[in-house]
Amino acid sequence: MLLWLHNNDPFPSVESALDSGSGASGLLAASATLDVQRLLAAYRQGIFPWYSDGQPVLWWSPDPRMVLVPAEFKISTSFKKTLKRVLREPAWEIRVDTCFIDIITACAHVTRQAQNGTWITADVLAAYSALHQQGFAHSVETWYENKCVGGLYGMSVGMMFFGESMFALRPDASKIALAALVSHLKRHNVNMLDCQQNTPHLASLGGREIPRHLFMAHLSQAVVAPPIPWQFDKTALLDVIT
């Protein structure tokens, strides 16, 4: 039976999450509401919310876990040419945290294969916006001719980054933002970006699955480290193309 969390209940051990034979592998618990403090506690324990409107808040900790190690980030020959053009042409910019609400809202409206609706509900948007104000949630934005054409957002806790969602209005715009983020994380010795669940797109960029116990061992050390700075621009891309 799935554990129901009341207001002050702690999360159970991630080892109690449902297994692959359950039909909901990684599902750990449910709750009625999504508040900022519980959300922050979840990330520090390797747990994240994923649910749709009309459902209770569902909390997950899958095994294995999809991660991207910055040193393993893959760039194709054609994408490297794109990044060089971004660096060369003044019309392209990378901005950080200049339009967080717009980024998460755009991510909520992306049509994704085999997914009806969005998990970025009004409650999710409100909670992550509050975490952005507190310095935990960040957006990395790709701008072209002074217009935001793509980007991503996620959570930064200590020396751990948890990727949440991305969108693109121009080809490769979200990948450009991801490349800049990966380079920034690498510069500051952040050795793991949490991708949560496996997708072919992430795998093509170097993402891979690791056992949950290895993810948790890394997480326990990373989230108690001092936070990294969150100011960078497109020159960060130099690190991933050289």
mmCIF file of C-alpha atoms in Angstrom:
data_model
loop_
_atom_site.group_PDB
_atom_site.id
_atom_site.type_symbol
_atom_site.label_atom_id
_atom_site.label_comp_id
_atom_site.label_asym_id
_atom_site.label_seq_id
_atom_site.Cartn_x
_atom_site.Cartn_y
_atom_site.Cartn_z
ATOM 1 C CA MET A 1 0.000 0.000 0.000
ATOM 2 C CA LEU A 2 1.283 3.465 -0.916
ATOM 3 C CA LEU A 3 2.192 5.631 2.065
ATOM 4 C CA TRP A 4 0.102 8.791 2.501
ATOM 5 C CA LEU A 5 2.050 11.722 3.939
ATOM 6 C CA HIS A 6 0.312 14.110 6.292
ATOM 7 C CA ASN A 7 1.607 17.643 6.896
ATOM 8 C CA ASN A 8 4.514 16.886 9.208
ATOM 9 C CA ASP A 9 5.238 13.284 8.227
ATOM 10 C CA PRO A 10 8.822 12.579 7.127
ATOM 11 C CA PHE A 11 9.537 10.818 3.864
ATOM 12 C CA PRO A 12 10.077 7.062 4.131
ATOM 13 C CA SER A 13 13.358 5.500 3.045
ATOM 14 C CA VAL A 14 13.765 5.525 -0.725
ATOM 15 C CA GLU A 15 14.399 1.777 -0.484
ATOM 16 C CA SER A 16 10.663 1.370 0.170
ATOM 17 C CA ALA A 17 9.725 2.763 -3.278
ATOM 18 C CA LEU A 18 7.782 0.424 -5.538
ATOM 19 C CA ASP A 19 9.872 -1.868 -7.717
ATOM 20 C CA SER A 20 9.800 -2.586 -11.435
ATOM 21 C CA GLY A 21 7.142 -5.262 -11.074
ATOM 22 C CA SER A 22 4.612 -2.843 -9.625
ATOM 23 C CA GLY A 23 3.774 -0.910 -12.773
ATOM 24 C CA ALA A 24 4.855 2.315 -11.033
ATOM 25 C CA SER A 25 8.546 1.730 -10.452
ATOM 26 C CA GLY A 26 10.034 4.302 -8.104
ATOM 27 C CA LEU A 27 6.769 5.561 -6.635
ATOM 28 C CA LEU A 28 7.402 6.223 -2.961
ATOM 29 C CA ALA A 29 4.537 8.157 -1.369
ATOM 30 C CA ALA A 30 1.662 10.583 -1.940
ATOM 31 C CA SER A 31 0.448 13.741 -0.265
ATOM 32 C CA ALA A 32 -2.386 16.226 -0.594
ATOM 33 C CA THR A 33 -0.278 19.348 -0.984
ATOM 34 C CA LEU A 34 3.031 20.561 -2.335
ATOM 35 C CA ASP A 35 4.812 23.022 -0.084
ATOM 36 C CA VAL A 36 8.249 24.569 -0.364
ATOM 37 C CA GLN A 37 9.811 22.978 2.706
ATOM 38 C CA ARG A 38 8.689 19.464 1.775
ATOM 39 C CA LEU A 39 9.896 19.972 -1.774
ATOM 40 C CA LEU A 40 13.333 21.082 -0.610
ATOM 41 C CA ALA A 41 13.520 18.158 1.833
ATOM 42 C CA ALA A 42 12.578 15.806 -1.023
ATOM 43 C CA TYR A 43 15.467 16.868 -3.232
ATOM 44 C CA ARG A 44 17.933 16.487 -0.389
ATOM 45 C CA GLN A 45 16.729 12.874 -0.016
ATOM 46 C CA GLY A 46 16.726 11.913 -3.695
ATOM 47 C CA ILE A 47 12.969 12.298 -4.140
ATOM 48 C CA PHE A 48 11.008 14.381 -6.635
ATOM 49 C CA PRO A 49 7.323 15.088 -7.393
ATOM 50 C CA TRP A 50 5.667 13.993 -10.616
ATOM 51 C CA TYR A 51 1.917 14.013 -11.042
ATOM 52 C CA SER A 52 -0.914 15.545 -13.060
ATOM 53 C CA ASP A 53 -3.822 17.836 -12.296
ATOM 54 C CA GLY A 54 -6.520 15.930 -10.455
ATOM 55 C CA GLN A 55 -4.035 13.545 -8.813
ATOM 56 C CA PRO A 56 -2.527 13.753 -5.350
ATOM 57 C CA VAL A 57 1.106 14.831 -5.231
ATOM 58 C CA LEU A 58 3.092 11.697 -6.134
ATOM 59 C CA TRP A 59 6.673 11.388 -4.870
ATOM 60 C CA TRP A 60 9.261 9.282 -6.736
ATOM 61 C CA SER A 61 12.732 7.836 -6.298
ATOM 62 C CA PRO A 62 13.440 5.476 -9.206
ATOM 63 C CA ASP A 63 16.057 2.753 -9.342
ATOM 64 C CA PRO A 64 18.115 3.028 -11.479
ATOM 65 C CA ARG A 65 18.503 6.801 -11.663
ATOM 66 C CA MET A 66 19.282 8.731 -14.844
ATOM 67 C CA VAL A 67 22.205 11.144 -14.405
ATOM 68 C CA LEU A 68 24.514 13.203 -16.573
ATOM 69 C CA VAL A 69 28.132 13.476 -15.514
ATOM 70 C CA PRO A 70 29.423 16.812 -16.895
ATOM 71 C CA ALA A 71 32.731 15.244 -17.960
ATOM 72 C CA GLU A 72 30.767 12.740 -20.086
ATOM 73 C CA PHE A 73 28.635 15.282 -21.958
ATOM 74 C CA LYS A 74 28.512 14.342 -25.649
ATOM 75 C CA ILE A 75 28.600 16.906 -28.446
ATOM 76 C CA SER A 76 28.121 15.894 -32.054
ATOM 77 C CA THR A 77 30.143 17.510 -34.819
ATOM 78 C CA SER A 78 27.100 19.427 -36.067
ATOM 79 C CA PHE A 79 26.178 20.639 -32.573
ATOM 80 C CA LYS A 80 29.748 21.801 -31.984
ATOM 81 C CA LYS A 81 29.406 23.953 -35.105
ATOM 82 C CA THR A 82 26.174 25.366 -33.678
ATOM 83 C CA LEU A 83 27.890 26.251 -30.402
ATOM 84 C CA LYS A 84 30.741 27.947 -32.241
ATOM 85 C CA ARG A 85 28.198 30.032 -34.152
ATOM 86 C CA VAL A 86 26.474 30.966 -30.868
ATOM 87 C CA LEU A 87 29.822 32.123 -29.493
ATOM 88 C CA ARG A 88 30.679 34.038 -32.643
ATOM 89 C CA GLU A 89 27.399 35.849 -33.317
ATOM 90 C CA PRO A 90 26.353 38.679 -30.946
ATOM 91 C CA ALA A 91 22.655 37.935 -31.536
ATOM 92 C CA TRP A 92 22.999 34.814 -29.380
ATOM 93 C CA GLU A 93 23.118 35.094 -25.584
ATOM 94 C CA ILE A 94 22.969 32.834 -22.560
ATOM 95 C CA ARG A 95 21.230 34.446 -19.600
ATOM 96 C CA VAL A 96 20.653 33.047 -16.135
ATOM 97 C CA ASP A 97 17.607 33.690 -13.930
ATOM 98 C CA THR A 98 16.318 36.653 -15.923
ATOM 99 C CA CYS A 99 12.860 35.208 -16.702
ATOM 100 C CA PHE A 100 12.369 32.150 -14.494
ATOM 101 C CA ILE A 101 8.561 32.308 -14.521
ATOM 102 C CA ASP A 102 8.517 32.517 -18.322
ATOM 103 C CA ILE A 103 10.828 29.499 -18.587
ATOM 104 C CA ILE A 104 8.820 27.224 -16.305
ATOM 105 C CA THR A 105 5.572 28.368 -17.954
ATOM 106 C CA ALA A 106 6.972 27.586 -21.405
ATOM 107 C CA CYS A 107 8.086 24.154 -20.183
ATOM 108 C CA ALA A 108 4.534 23.518 -18.963
ATOM 109 C CA HIS A 109 3.153 24.079 -22.452
ATOM 110 C CA VAL A 110 5.553 21.836 -24.374
ATOM 111 C CA THR A 111 3.856 18.927 -26.146
ATOM 112 C CA ARG A 112 5.772 15.762 -25.323
ATOM 113 C CA GLN A 113 5.535 12.345 -26.942
ATOM 114 C CA ALA A 114 3.445 9.791 -24.999
ATOM 115 C CA GLN A 115 2.454 12.391 -22.409
ATOM 116 C CA ASN A 116 -0.985 13.894 -22.003
ATOM 117 C CA GLY A 117 -1.040 17.270 -20.302
ATOM 118 C CA THR A 118 1.725 18.479 -18.020
ATOM 119 C CA TRP A 119 3.047 17.729 -14.549
ATOM 120 C CA ILE A 120 3.858 21.438 -14.119
ATOM 121 C CA THR A 121 0.588 22.337 -12.423
ATOM 122 C CA ALA A 122 -0.287 25.692 -10.862
ATOM 123 C CA ASP A 123 0.906 24.370 -7.482
ATOM 124 C CA VAL A 124 4.214 23.229 -8.984
ATOM 125 C CA LEU A 125 4.730 26.582 -10.662
ATOM 126 C CA ALA A 126 4.026 28.425 -7.397
ATOM 127 C CA ALA A 127 6.333 26.189 -5.335
ATOM 128 C CA TYR A 128 9.290 26.348 -7.721
ATOM 129 C CA SER A 129 8.830 30.088 -8.110
ATOM 130 C CA ALA A 130 9.118 30.432 -4.339
ATOM 131 C CA LEU A 131 12.252 28.271 -4.407
ATOM 132 C CA HIS A 132 13.634 30.510 -7.137
ATOM 133 C CA GLN A 133 13.130 33.504 -4.857
ATOM 134 C CA GLN A 134 15.028 31.627 -2.149
ATOM 135 C CA GLY A 135 17.960 30.933 -4.491
ATOM 136 C CA PHE A 136 17.404 27.199 -5.033
ATOM 137 C CA ALA A 137 15.614 27.048 -8.403
ATOM 138 C CA HIS A 138 17.336 28.477 -11.483
ATOM 139 C CA SER A 139 16.718 29.010 -15.164
ATOM 140 C CA VAL A 140 19.306 28.903 -17.939
ATOM 141 C CA GLU A 141 18.004 30.739 -20.985
ATOM 142 C CA THR A 142 18.970 30.865 -24.654
ATOM 143 C CA TRP A 143 18.282 34.249 -26.225
ATOM 144 C CA TYR A 144 18.390 35.184 -29.907
ATOM 145 C CA GLU A 145 17.962 38.753 -31.118
ATOM 146 C CA ASN A 146 16.808 39.761 -27.641
ATOM 147 C CA LYS A 147 14.095 37.080 -27.492
ATOM 148 C CA CYS A 148 14.125 34.009 -25.269
ATOM 149 C CA VAL A 149 13.989 31.047 -27.667
ATOM 150 C CA GLY A 150 14.635 28.169 -25.279
ATOM 151 C CA GLY A 151 15.976 27.115 -21.947
ATOM 152 C CA LEU A 152 15.686 24.910 -18.917
ATOM 153 C CA TYR A 153 15.120 25.081 -15.194
ATOM 154 C CA GLY A 154 16.055 22.990 -12.206
ATOM 155 C CA MET A 155 17.134 22.925 -8.594
ATOM 156 C CA SER A 156 20.593 23.622 -7.205
ATOM 157 C CA VAL A 157 21.282 22.341 -3.702
ATOM 158 C CA GLY A 158 24.880 22.475 -2.529
ATOM 159 C CA MET A 159 26.949 20.924 -5.312
ATOM 160 C CA MET A 160 24.064 19.017 -6.870
ATOM 161 C CA PHE A 161 21.875 20.128 -9.754
ATOM 162 C CA PHE A 162 18.491 18.535 -10.402
ATOM 163 C CA GLY A 163 17.269 19.104 -13.948
ATOM 164 C CA GLU A 164 13.513 19.476 -14.286
ATOM 165 C CA SER A 165 12.377 20.501 -17.756
ATOM 166 C CA MET A 166 13.403 22.298 -20.935
ATOM 167 C CA PHE A 167 11.833 23.811 -24.040
ATOM 168 C CA ALA A 168 12.932 25.189 -27.408
ATOM 169 C CA LEU A 169 11.339 27.580 -29.880
ATOM 170 C CA ARG A 170 14.329 27.294 -32.236
ATOM 171 C CA PRO A 171 16.309 24.164 -33.154
ATOM 172 C CA ASP A 172 18.871 23.242 -30.484
ATOM 173 C CA ALA A 173 17.937 26.182 -28.223
ATOM 174 C CA SER A 174 17.402 23.967 -25.166
ATOM 175 C CA LYS A 175 20.566 21.972 -25.932
ATOM 176 C CA ILE A 176 22.540 25.220 -26.088
ATOM 177 C CA ALA A 177 21.293 26.122 -22.606
ATOM 178 C CA LEU A 178 22.121 22.624 -21.365
ATOM 179 C CA ALA A 179 25.634 22.819 -22.809
ATOM 180 C CA ALA A 180 26.227 26.121 -21.012
ATOM 181 C CA LEU A 181 24.861 24.667 -17.765
ATOM 182 C CA VAL A 182 27.021 21.532 -18.028
ATOM 183 C CA SER A 183 30.115 23.652 -18.593
ATOM 184 C CA HIS A 184 29.259 25.875 -15.606
ATOM 185 C CA LEU A 185 28.766 22.840 -13.379
ATOM 186 C CA LYS A 186 32.031 21.341 -14.570
ATOM 187 C CA ARG A 187 33.888 24.578 -13.809
ATOM 188 C CA HIS A 188 32.627 24.432 -10.226
ATOM 189 C CA ASN A 189 33.365 20.730 -9.723
ATOM 190 C CA VAL A 190 29.748 19.633 -9.718
ATOM 191 C CA ASN A 191 30.144 16.027 -10.796
ATOM 192 C CA MET A 192 26.556 14.952 -11.312
ATOM 193 C CA LEU A 193 23.400 16.398 -12.858
ATOM 194 C CA ASP A 194 20.258 14.509 -11.891
ATOM 195 C CA CYS A 195 18.052 13.760 -14.903
ATOM 196 C CA GLN A 196 15.568 11.646 -12.904
ATOM 197 C CA GLN A 197 14.314 9.348 -15.671
ATOM 198 C CA ASN A 198 15.788 7.829 -18.807
ATOM 199 C CA THR A 199 14.988 9.345 -22.204
ATOM 200 C CA PRO A 200 16.677 8.694 -25.561
ATOM 201 C CA HIS A 201 17.446 12.416 -25.856
ATOM 202 C CA LEU A 202 19.367 12.501 -22.576
ATOM 203 C CA ALA A 203 21.151 9.262 -23.427
ATOM 204 C CA SER A 204 22.298 10.770 -26.742
ATOM 205 C CA LEU A 205 23.940 13.596 -24.777
ATOM 206 C CA GLY A 206 25.825 11.263 -22.470
ATOM 207 C CA GLY A 207 23.245 10.608 -19.777
ATOM 208 C CA ARG A 208 23.263 7.151 -18.220
ATOM 209 C CA GLU A 209 21.542 5.168 -15.514
ATOM 210 C CA ILE A 210 23.234 4.348 -12.224
ATOM 211 C CA PRO A 211 21.962 2.256 -9.312
ATOM 212 C CA ARG A 212 19.975 4.262 -6.795
ATOM 213 C CA HIS A 213 22.339 3.420 -3.939
ATOM 214 C CA LEU A 214 25.254 4.988 -5.843
ATOM 215 C CA PHE A 215 23.155 8.050 -6.614
ATOM 216 C CA MET A 216 22.199 8.368 -2.941
ATOM 217 C CA ALA A 217 25.804 8.001 -1.792
ATOM 218 C CA HIS A 218 26.866 10.861 -4.058
ATOM 219 C CA LEU A 219 23.827 12.957 -3.146
ATOM 220 C CA SER A 220 24.420 12.715 0.601
ATOM 221 C CA GLN A 221 27.798 14.413 0.188
ATOM 222 C CA ALA A 222 26.847 16.891 -2.545
ATOM 223 C CA VAL A 223 23.805 18.507 -0.922
ATOM 224 C CA VAL A 224 25.680 19.503 2.247
ATOM 225 C CA ALA A 225 28.472 21.265 0.307
ATOM 226 C CA PRO A 226 28.501 25.065 -0.041
ATOM 227 C CA PRO A 227 26.351 26.296 -2.961
ATOM 228 C CA ILE A 228 27.964 27.272 -6.242
ATOM 229 C CA PRO A 229 27.569 30.756 -7.800
ATOM 230 C CA TRP A 230 24.894 31.335 -10.427
ATOM 231 C CA GLN A 231 26.258 33.947 -12.786
ATOM 232 C CA PHE A 232 27.569 32.961 -16.218
ATOM 233 C CA ASP A 233 27.126 33.788 -19.897
ATOM 234 C CA LYS A 234 27.724 32.128 -23.261
ATOM 235 C CA THR A 235 31.493 32.156 -22.853
ATOM 236 C CA ALA A 236 30.942 29.127 -20.633
ATOM 237 C CA LEU A 237 30.446 27.198 -23.875
ATOM 238 C CA LEU A 238 34.173 27.466 -24.580
ATOM 239 C CA ASP A 239 34.756 24.675 -22.084
ATOM 240 C CA VAL A 240 32.584 22.165 -23.931
ATOM 241 C CA ILE A 241 33.881 22.782 -27.453
ATOM 242 C CA THR A 242 37.617 22.675 -26.702
#
